[in-house]
Amino acid sequence: MFRTIIAGIGKYVPENIVTNSDLQKYMDTSDEWIQERTGIKERRYADRTSETTTTMGVEAARIAIERAGTTPQDIDFIIFATLSPDYYFPGCGVLTQRALKMKEIGALDVRNQCSGFVYALSVGDQYIRSGMYKNILVIGSDKHSFGLDFSTRGRNVSVIFGDGAGAVVLQPAEDDTRGILSTHLHCDGESAELLAMYNPGTHANHWLDQQLADFDNAEIGEMFMSHAMIDKAQNFPFMDGPSVFKKAVVKIPETVMEALDTNSLRPSDIDMLIPHQANLRISQFVQQKLGLGDDQVYNNIQRYGNTTSASIPIALCEAWEQGKVKERDLVCLASFGSGFTWGSALLRW
Ligand code: COA
């Protein structure tokens, strides 16, 4: 069995910076509220007409591929994690294959929201370990700005999210002292509707009884996305923020400890923890609970907001570019998000 290394890493964030004050033009909020509750100062929004989840992912991928010393033609599998695909179907993986003029390789799309990158990394790790593929491109990219409720009604969600992409190229390690040591994935579907975008969707389930009544009045073609759904803001993400917060501060430390225990290591052995950038307060809770120092945790939510599946690879890329992640460092990636889903990956860089 081969160990998997991250042979190249890249990131892309749009040029357009949107400050908290900019958001005040659309909704009743304040810089003070947003910074105090989330730590966010600004985020990036993609260009409305020229940038998509795929184009951002492709830009990050180009850098990762070059840094890995490879070309797009060397890649033999794509894994693309996103919650905001360019199309309902097909997924962003095939659009990446087209954009980078790659061979007719396989492309897999992962739908695990903020945990998407850790899930995608875990899948890629298994393919490399088994010897099936030698160069896997893993992308996490999200364009939130196209689908947020910018009225005061949606302010608890809209101020948090930003756009961006990160990518890595996975390869087999030359020796087994470096690379991904283990990955750990979890979910709790009981909480599926606490952080979700309900429509467009094919559901017709118990918890949306009222919506079923709306169906009676809808034309057949409207059932997938009716006017009533739009009136109820069900085409925008819904989030029960406090419930997400409470679960995240338990599950993130738990999955970090799971990764450390599996490898007979302790929190003090971690050189850099890259937590999913959901909220600076969540990261601070996690840091405190694990007893980590400031130099053991990397946060950049202040500048990018929550970029969902892109948050971990963007943060990892920045930490590496700044020399805060060096060869042989013990790096832990930890995620939590909609589903609920959570997970970790422990690697020797
Ligand atoms: N600006 C100003 N006020 C806002 C606001 C905003 N952007 N968003 C919500 N508020 C208001 C609410 O309306 C509420 O007002 P009320 O007390 O008059 O009813 C008040 O602030 C408190 O709302 P609440 O939702 O209880 O705040 P909170 O302290 O829990 O903070 C979050 C809200 C969203 C920042 C916080 O719950 C959170 O970060 N949760 C986790 C979210 C997350 O990580 N999501 C991604 C997971 S991957």
JSON list of C-alpha atoms in Angstrom, two decimals, residues 87-244:
[
{"chain": "A", "resi": 87, "resn": "TYR", "atom": "CA", "xyz": [-25.58, 23.09, -13.34]},
{"chain": "A", "resi": 88, "resn": "TYR", "atom": "CA", "xyz": [-28.06, 20.97, -11.38]},
{"chain": "A", "resi": 89, "resn": "PHE", "atom": "CA", "xyz": [-26.47, 18.26, -13.54]},
{"chain": "A", "resi": 90, "resn": "PRO", "atom": "CA", "xyz": [-23.93, 17.36, -14.89]},
{"chain": "A", "resi": 91, "resn": "GLY", "atom": "CA", "xyz": [-21.42, 18.07, -12.15]},
{"chain": "A", "resi": 92, "resn": "CYS", "atom": "CA", "xyz": [-18.39, 20.36, -12.08]},
{"chain": "A", "resi": 93, "resn": "GLY", "atom": "CA", "xyz": [-15.98, 17.41, -12.45]},
{"chain": "A", "resi": 94, "resn": "VAL", "atom": "CA", "xyz": [-16.80, 16.90, -16.13]},
{"chain": "A", "resi": 95, "resn": "LEU", "atom": "CA", "xyz": [-16.71, 20.66, -16.75]},
{"chain": "A", "resi": 96, "resn": "THR", "atom": "CA", "xyz": [-13.20, 20.69, -15.25]},
{"chain": "A", "resi": 97, "resn": "GLN", "atom": "CA", "xyz": [-12.13, 17.82, -17.52]},
{"chain": "A", "resi": 98, "resn": "ARG", "atom": "CA", "xyz": [-13.36, 19.87, -20.51]},
{"chain": "A", "resi": 99, "resn": "ALA", "atom": "CA", "xyz": [-11.84, 23.17, -19.37]},
{"chain": "A", "resi": 100, "resn": "LEU", "atom": "CA", "xyz": [-8.39, 21.65, -18.75]},
{"chain": "A", "resi": 101, "resn": "LYS", "atom": "CA", "xyz": [-8.54, 19.55, -21.95]},
{"chain": "A", "resi": 102, "resn": "MET", "atom": "CA", "xyz": [-7.80, 16.42, -19.96]},
{"chain": "A", "resi": 103, "resn": "LYS", "atom": "CA", "xyz": [-7.92, 12.83, -21.14]},
{"chain": "A", "resi": 104, "resn": "GLU", "atom": "CA", "xyz": [-11.24, 10.94, -20.97]},
{"chain": "A", "resi": 105, "resn": "ILE", "atom": "CA", "xyz": [-10.70, 10.17, -17.29]},
{"chain": "A", "resi": 106, "resn": "GLY", "atom": "CA", "xyz": [-13.24, 9.62, -14.54]},
{"chain": "A", "resi": 107, "resn": "ALA", "atom": "CA", "xyz": [-14.77, 12.57, -12.69]},
{"chain": "A", "resi": 108, "resn": "LEU", "atom": "CA", "xyz": [-16.62, 12.29, -9.40]},
{"chain": "A", "resi": 109, "resn": "ASP", "atom": "CA", "xyz": [-18.65, 15.02, -7.73]},
{"chain": "A", "resi": 110, "resn": "VAL", "atom": "CA", "xyz": [-18.91, 15.11, -3.93]},
{"chain": "A", "resi": 111, "resn": "ARG", "atom": "CA", "xyz": [-21.95, 16.67, -2.22]},
{"chain": "A", "resi": 112, "resn": "ASN", "atom": "CA", "xyz": [-20.86, 17.06, 1.39]},
{"chain": "A", "resi": 113, "resn": "GLN", "atom": "CA", "xyz": [-20.91, 20.84, 1.74]},
{"chain": "A", "resi": 114, "resn": "CYS", "atom": "CA", "xyz": [-18.41, 22.19, 4.30]},
{"chain": "A", "resi": 115, "resn": "SER", "atom": "CA", "xyz": [-16.99, 18.68, 4.77]},
{"chain": "A", "resi": 116, "resn": "GLY", "atom": "CA", "xyz": [-16.74, 18.19, 1.01]},
{"chain": "A", "resi": 117, "resn": "PHE", "atom": "CA", "xyz": [-12.98, 18.64, 0.77]},
{"chain": "A", "resi": 118, "resn": "VAL", "atom": "CA", "xyz": [-12.17, 16.22, 3.60]},
{"chain": "A", "resi": 119, "resn": "TYR", "atom": "CA", "xyz": [-14.56, 13.65, 2.10]},
{"chain": "A", "resi": 120, "resn": "ALA", "atom": "CA", "xyz": [-13.04, 14.15, -1.37]},
{"chain": "A", "resi": 121, "resn": "LEU", "atom": "CA", "xyz": [-9.51, 13.86, 0.03]},
{"chain": "A", "resi": 122, "resn": "SER", "atom": "CA", "xyz": [-10.45, 10.64, 1.78]},
{"chain": "A", "resi": 123, "resn": "VAL", "atom": "CA", "xyz": [-11.83, 9.13, -1.44]},
{"chain": "A", "resi": 124, "resn": "GLY", "atom": "CA", "xyz": [-8.72, 10.18, -3.38]},
{"chain": "A", "resi": 125, "resn": "ASP", "atom": "CA", "xyz": [-6.51, 8.72, -0.65]},
{"chain": "A", "resi": 126, "resn": "GLN", "atom": "CA", "xyz": [-8.13, 5.30, -1.05]},
{"chain": "A", "resi": 127, "resn": "TYR", "atom": "CA", "xyz": [-7.58, 5.28, -4.83]},
{"chain": "A", "resi": 128, "resn": "ILE", "atom": "CA", "xyz": [-3.90, 6.22, -4.43]},
{"chain": "A", "resi": 129, "resn": "ARG", "atom": "CA", "xyz": [-3.34, 3.69, -1.63]},
{"chain": "A", "resi": 130, "resn": "SER", "atom": "CA", "xyz": [-4.87, 0.91, -3.67]},
{"chain": "A", "resi": 131, "resn": "GLY", "atom": "CA", "xyz": [-2.60, 1.76, -6.61]},
{"chain": "A", "resi": 132, "resn": "MET", "atom": "CA", "xyz": [-5.53, 2.45, -8.92]},
{"chain": "A", "resi": 133, "resn": "TYR", "atom": "CA", "xyz": [-4.51, 6.05, -9.80]},
{"chain": "A", "resi": 134, "resn": "LYS", "atom": "CA", "xyz": [-1.22, 7.98, -9.69]},
{"chain": "A", "resi": 135, "resn": "ASN", "atom": "CA", "xyz": [-2.35, 11.60, -10.09]},
{"chain": "A", "resi": 136, "resn": "ILE", "atom": "CA", "xyz": [-5.68, 12.66, -8.65]},
{"chain": "A", "resi": 137, "resn": "LEU", "atom": "CA", "xyz": [-6.97, 16.22, -8.83]},
{"chain": "A", "resi": 138, "resn": "VAL", "atom": "CA", "xyz": [-9.13, 17.13, -5.82]},
{"chain": "A", "resi": 139, "resn": "ILE", "atom": "CA", "xyz": [-10.99, 20.45, -5.96]},
{"chain": "A", "resi": 140, "resn": "GLY", "atom": "CA", "xyz": [-13.17, 22.27, -3.42]},
{"chain": "A", "resi": 141, "resn": "SER", "atom": "CA", "xyz": [-14.95, 25.28, -4.93]},
{"chain": "A", "resi": 142, "resn": "ASP", "atom": "CA", "xyz": [-18.05, 27.26, -4.06]},
{"chain": "A", "resi": 143, "resn": "LYS", "atom": "CA", "xyz": [-19.79, 30.31, -5.46]},
{"chain": "A", "resi": 144, "resn": "HIS", "atom": "CA", "xyz": [-22.26, 31.40, -2.81]},
{"chain": "A", "resi": 145, "resn": "SER", "atom": "CA", "xyz": [-22.84, 34.97, -3.95]},
{"chain": "A", "resi": 146, "resn": "PHE", "atom": "CA", "xyz": [-25.21, 33.91, -6.74]},
{"chain": "A", "resi": 147, "resn": "GLY", "atom": "CA", "xyz": [-27.75, 32.41, -4.35]},
{"chain": "A", "resi": 148, "resn": "LEU", "atom": "CA", "xyz": [-27.91, 34.24, -1.05]},
{"chain": "A", "resi": 149, "resn": "ASP", "atom": "CA", "xyz": [-30.86, 36.20, 0.34]},
{"chain": "A", "resi": 150, "resn": "PHE", "atom": "CA", "xyz": [-29.44, 39.71, 0.61]},
{"chain": "A", "resi": 151, "resn": "SER", "atom": "CA", "xyz": [-32.54, 41.10, 2.31]},
{"chain": "A", "resi": 152, "resn": "THR", "atom": "CA", "xyz": [-32.65, 41.42, 6.12]},
{"chain": "A", "resi": 153, "resn": "ARG", "atom": "CA", "xyz": [-34.62, 38.13, 6.15]},
{"chain": "A", "resi": 154, "resn": "GLY", "atom": "CA", "xyz": [-31.48, 36.22, 5.12]},
{"chain": "A", "resi": 155, "resn": "ARG", "atom": "CA", "xyz": [-28.86, 38.18, 7.06]},
{"chain": "A", "resi": 156, "resn": "ASN", "atom": "CA", "xyz": [-27.90, 35.40, 9.52]},
{"chain": "A", "resi": 157, "resn": "VAL", "atom": "CA", "xyz": [-26.73, 33.30, 6.56]},
{"chain": "A", "resi": 158, "resn": "SER", "atom": "CA", "xyz": [-25.68, 35.79, 3.90]},
{"chain": "A", "resi": 159, "resn": "VAL", "atom": "CA", "xyz": [-23.06, 37.66, 5.91]},
{"chain": "A", "resi": 160, "resn": "ILE", "atom": "CA", "xyz": [-21.14, 34.44, 6.58]},
{"chain": "A", "resi": 161, "resn": "PHE", "atom": "CA", "xyz": [-20.47, 33.05, 3.12]},
{"chain": "A", "resi": 162, "resn": "GLY", "atom": "CA", "xyz": [-17.94, 33.93, 0.43]},
{"chain": "A", "resi": 163, "resn": "ASP", "atom": "CA", "xyz": [-16.68, 32.56, -2.88]},
{"chain": "A", "resi": 164, "resn": "GLY", "atom": "CA", "xyz": [-13.41, 30.80, -3.67]},
{"chain": "A", "resi": 165, "resn": "ALA", "atom": "CA", "xyz": [-11.64, 27.59, -4.62]},
{"chain": "A", "resi": 166, "resn": "GLY", "atom": "CA", "xyz": [-8.76, 25.38, -3.55]},
{"chain": "A", "resi": 167, "resn": "ALA", "atom": "CA", "xyz": [-7.22, 22.33, -5.20]},
{"chain": "A", "resi": 168, "resn": "VAL", "atom": "CA", "xyz": [-4.61, 19.66, -4.56]},
{"chain": "A", "resi": 169, "resn": "VAL", "atom": "CA", "xyz": [-2.91, 16.98, -6.63]},
{"chain": "A", "resi": 170, "resn": "LEU", "atom": "CA", "xyz": [-2.56, 13.65, -4.85]},
{"chain": "A", "resi": 171, "resn": "GLN", "atom": "CA", "xyz": [0.25, 11.24, -5.68]},
{"chain": "A", "resi": 172, "resn": "PRO", "atom": "CA", "xyz": [1.76, 8.10, -4.14]},
{"chain": "A", "resi": 173, "resn": "ALA", "atom": "CA", "xyz": [4.56, 8.91, -1.67]},
{"chain": "A", "resi": 174, "resn": "GLU", "atom": "CA", "xyz": [8.06, 7.67, -2.40]},
{"chain": "A", "resi": 175, "resn": "ASP", "atom": "CA", "xyz": [8.33, 6.36, 1.16]},
{"chain": "A", "resi": 176, "resn": "ASP", "atom": "CA", "xyz": [5.77, 5.70, 3.87]},
{"chain": "A", "resi": 177, "resn": "THR", "atom": "CA", "xyz": [7.05, 8.27, 6.37]},
{"chain": "A", "resi": 178, "resn": "ARG", "atom": "CA", "xyz": [5.15, 11.13, 4.68]},
{"chain": "A", "resi": 179, "resn": "GLY", "atom": "CA", "xyz": [1.60, 11.62, 3.47]},
{"chain": "A", "resi": 180, "resn": "ILE", "atom": "CA", "xyz": [-1.94, 11.09, 4.70]},
{"chain": "A", "resi": 181, "resn": "LEU", "atom": "CA", "xyz": [-1.87, 9.02, 7.88]},
{"chain": "A", "resi": 182, "resn": "SER", "atom": "CA", "xyz": [-5.62, 8.54, 8.22]},
{"chain": "A", "resi": 183, "resn": "THR", "atom": "CA", "xyz": [-8.99, 10.08, 7.39]},
{"chain": "A", "resi": 184, "resn": "HIS", "atom": "CA", "xyz": [-12.22, 9.93, 9.43]},
{"chain": "A", "resi": 185, "resn": "LEU", "atom": "CA", "xyz": [-15.70, 10.68, 8.08]},
{"chain": "A", "resi": 186, "resn": "HIS", "atom": "CA", "xyz": [-19.03, 11.07, 9.90]},
{"chain": "A", "resi": 187, "resn": "CYS", "atom": "CA", "xyz": [-22.61, 12.26, 9.47]},
{"chain": "A", "resi": 188, "resn": "ASP", "atom": "CA", "xyz": [-25.81, 12.72, 11.47]},
{"chain": "A", "resi": 189, "resn": "GLY", "atom": "CA", "xyz": [-28.72, 12.87, 9.04]},
{"chain": "A", "resi": 190, "resn": "GLU", "atom": "CA", "xyz": [-31.20, 13.62, 11.84]},
{"chain": "A", "resi": 191, "resn": "SER", "atom": "CA", "xyz": [-30.09, 17.24, 11.49]},
{"chain": "A", "resi": 192, "resn": "ALA", "atom": "CA", "xyz": [-30.29, 17.39, 7.69]},
{"chain": "A", "resi": 193, "resn": "GLU", "atom": "CA", "xyz": [-32.82, 20.24, 7.58]},
{"chain": "A", "resi": 194, "resn": "LEU", "atom": "CA", "xyz": [-31.03, 22.49, 10.10]},
{"chain": "A", "resi": 195, "resn": "LEU", "atom": "CA", "xyz": [-28.56, 23.71, 7.49]},
{"chain": "A", "resi": 196, "resn": "ALA", "atom": "CA", "xyz": [-29.94, 23.18, 4.03]},
{"chain": "A", "resi": 197, "resn": "MET", "atom": "CA", "xyz": [-31.23, 24.59, 0.79]},
{"chain": "A", "resi": 198, "resn": "TYR", "atom": "CA", "xyz": [-34.54, 22.81, 0.26]},
{"chain": "A", "resi": 199, "resn": "ASN", "atom": "CA", "xyz": [-35.32, 23.77, -3.31]},
{"chain": "A", "resi": 200, "resn": "PRO", "atom": "CA", "xyz": [-35.02, 23.03, -6.11]},
{"chain": "A", "resi": 201, "resn": "GLY", "atom": "CA", "xyz": [-35.31, 19.44, -4.90]},
{"chain": "A", "resi": 202, "resn": "THR", "atom": "CA", "xyz": [-37.39, 16.32, -5.44]},
{"chain": "A", "resi": 203, "resn": "HIS", "atom": "CA", "xyz": [-38.45, 15.94, -1.82]},
{"chain": "A", "resi": 204, "resn": "ALA", "atom": "CA", "xyz": [-42.07, 15.74, -0.73]},
{"chain": "A", "resi": 205, "resn": "ASN", "atom": "CA", "xyz": [-41.54, 14.65, 2.82]},
{"chain": "A", "resi": 206, "resn": "HIS", "atom": "CA", "xyz": [-43.14, 14.90, 6.21]},
{"chain": "A", "resi": 207, "resn": "TRP", "atom": "CA", "xyz": [-41.48, 18.03, 7.46]},
{"chain": "A", "resi": 208, "resn": "LEU", "atom": "CA", "xyz": [-42.69, 20.13, 4.54]},
{"chain": "A", "resi": 209, "resn": "ASP", "atom": "CA", "xyz": [-46.40, 19.33, 4.93]},
{"chain": "A", "resi": 210, "resn": "GLN", "atom": "CA", "xyz": [-47.35, 22.91, 4.29]},
{"chain": "A", "resi": 211, "resn": "GLN", "atom": "CA", "xyz": [-45.45, 22.85, 1.07]},
{"chain": "A", "resi": 212, "resn": "LEU", "atom": "CA", "xyz": [-47.42, 19.81, -0.06]},
{"chain": "A", "resi": 213, "resn": "ALA", "atom": "CA", "xyz": [-50.56, 21.92, 0.27]},
{"chain": "A", "resi": 214, "resn": "ASP", "atom": "CA", "xyz": [-48.91, 24.40, -2.05]},
{"chain": "A", "resi": 215, "resn": "PHE", "atom": "CA", "xyz": [-48.40, 21.62, -4.58]},
{"chain": "A", "resi": 216, "resn": "ASP", "atom": "CA", "xyz": [-52.17, 21.23, -4.86]},
{"chain": "A", "resi": 217, "resn": "ASN", "atom": "CA", "xyz": [-52.35, 24.71, -6.28]},
{"chain": "A", "resi": 218, "resn": "ALA", "atom": "CA", "xyz": [-49.26, 24.43, -8.46]},
{"chain": "A", "resi": 219, "resn": "GLU", "atom": "CA", "xyz": [-49.05, 23.62, -12.11]},
{"chain": "A", "resi": 220, "resn": "ILE", "atom": "CA", "xyz": [-47.20, 20.35, -12.80]},
{"chain": "A", "resi": 221, "resn": "GLY", "atom": "CA", "xyz": [-44.15, 22.19, -14.16]},
{"chain": "A", "resi": 222, "resn": "GLU", "atom": "CA", "xyz": [-44.04, 24.40, -11.08]},
{"chain": "A", "resi": 223, "resn": "MET", "atom": "CA", "xyz": [-43.68, 21.57, -8.55]},
{"chain": "A", "resi": 224, "resn": "PHE", "atom": "CA", "xyz": [-39.91, 21.46, -8.75]},
{"chain": "A", "resi": 225, "resn": "MET", "atom": "CA", "xyz": [-39.71, 25.18, -7.96]},
{"chain": "A", "resi": 226, "resn": "SER", "atom": "CA", "xyz": [-43.05, 26.87, -7.30]},
{"chain": "A", "resi": 227, "resn": "HIS", "atom": "CA", "xyz": [-43.80, 30.52, -6.65]},
{"chain": "A", "resi": 228, "resn": "ALA", "atom": "CA", "xyz": [-44.86, 29.53, -3.12]},
{"chain": "A", "resi": 229, "resn": "MET", "atom": "CA", "xyz": [-41.43, 28.04, -2.47]},
{"chain": "A", "resi": 230, "resn": "ILE", "atom": "CA", "xyz": [-39.81, 31.27, -3.61]},
{"chain": "A", "resi": 231, "resn": "ASP", "atom": "CA", "xyz": [-42.19, 33.34, -1.47]},
{"chain": "A", "resi": 232, "resn": "LYS", "atom": "CA", "xyz": [-41.06, 31.28, 1.54]},
{"chain": "A", "resi": 233, "resn": "ALA", "atom": "CA", "xyz": [-37.38, 31.82, 0.64]},
{"chain": "A", "resi": 234, "resn": "GLN", "atom": "CA", "xyz": [-36.89, 28.07, 0.18]},
{"chain": "A", "resi": 235, "resn": "ASN", "atom": "CA", "xyz": [-34.65, 28.75, -2.79]},
{"chain": "A", "resi": 236, "resn": "PHE", "atom": "CA", "xyz": [-32.13, 30.25, -0.34]},
{"chain": "A", "resi": 237, "resn": "PRO", "atom": "CA", "xyz": [-30.01, 28.42, 2.25]},
{"chain": "A", "resi": 238, "resn": "PHE", "atom": "CA", "xyz": [-31.65, 27.98, 5.66]},
{"chain": "A", "resi": 239, "resn": "MET", "atom": "CA", "xyz": [-29.48, 27.76, 8.78]},
{"chain": "A", "resi": 240, "resn": "ASP", "atom": "CA", "xyz": [-30.32, 27.24, 12.43]},
{"chain": "A", "resi": 241, "resn": "GLY", "atom": "CA", "xyz": [-27.08, 28.99, 13.44]},
{"chain": "A", "resi": 242, "resn": "PRO", "atom": "CA", "xyz": [-27.08, 28.22, 17.18]},
{"chain": "A", "resi": 243, "resn": "SER", "atom": "CA", "xyz": [-27.68, 24.46, 16.57]},
{"chain": "A", "resi": 244, "resn": "VAL", "atom": "CA", "xyz": [-24.87, 24.35, 14.04]}
]
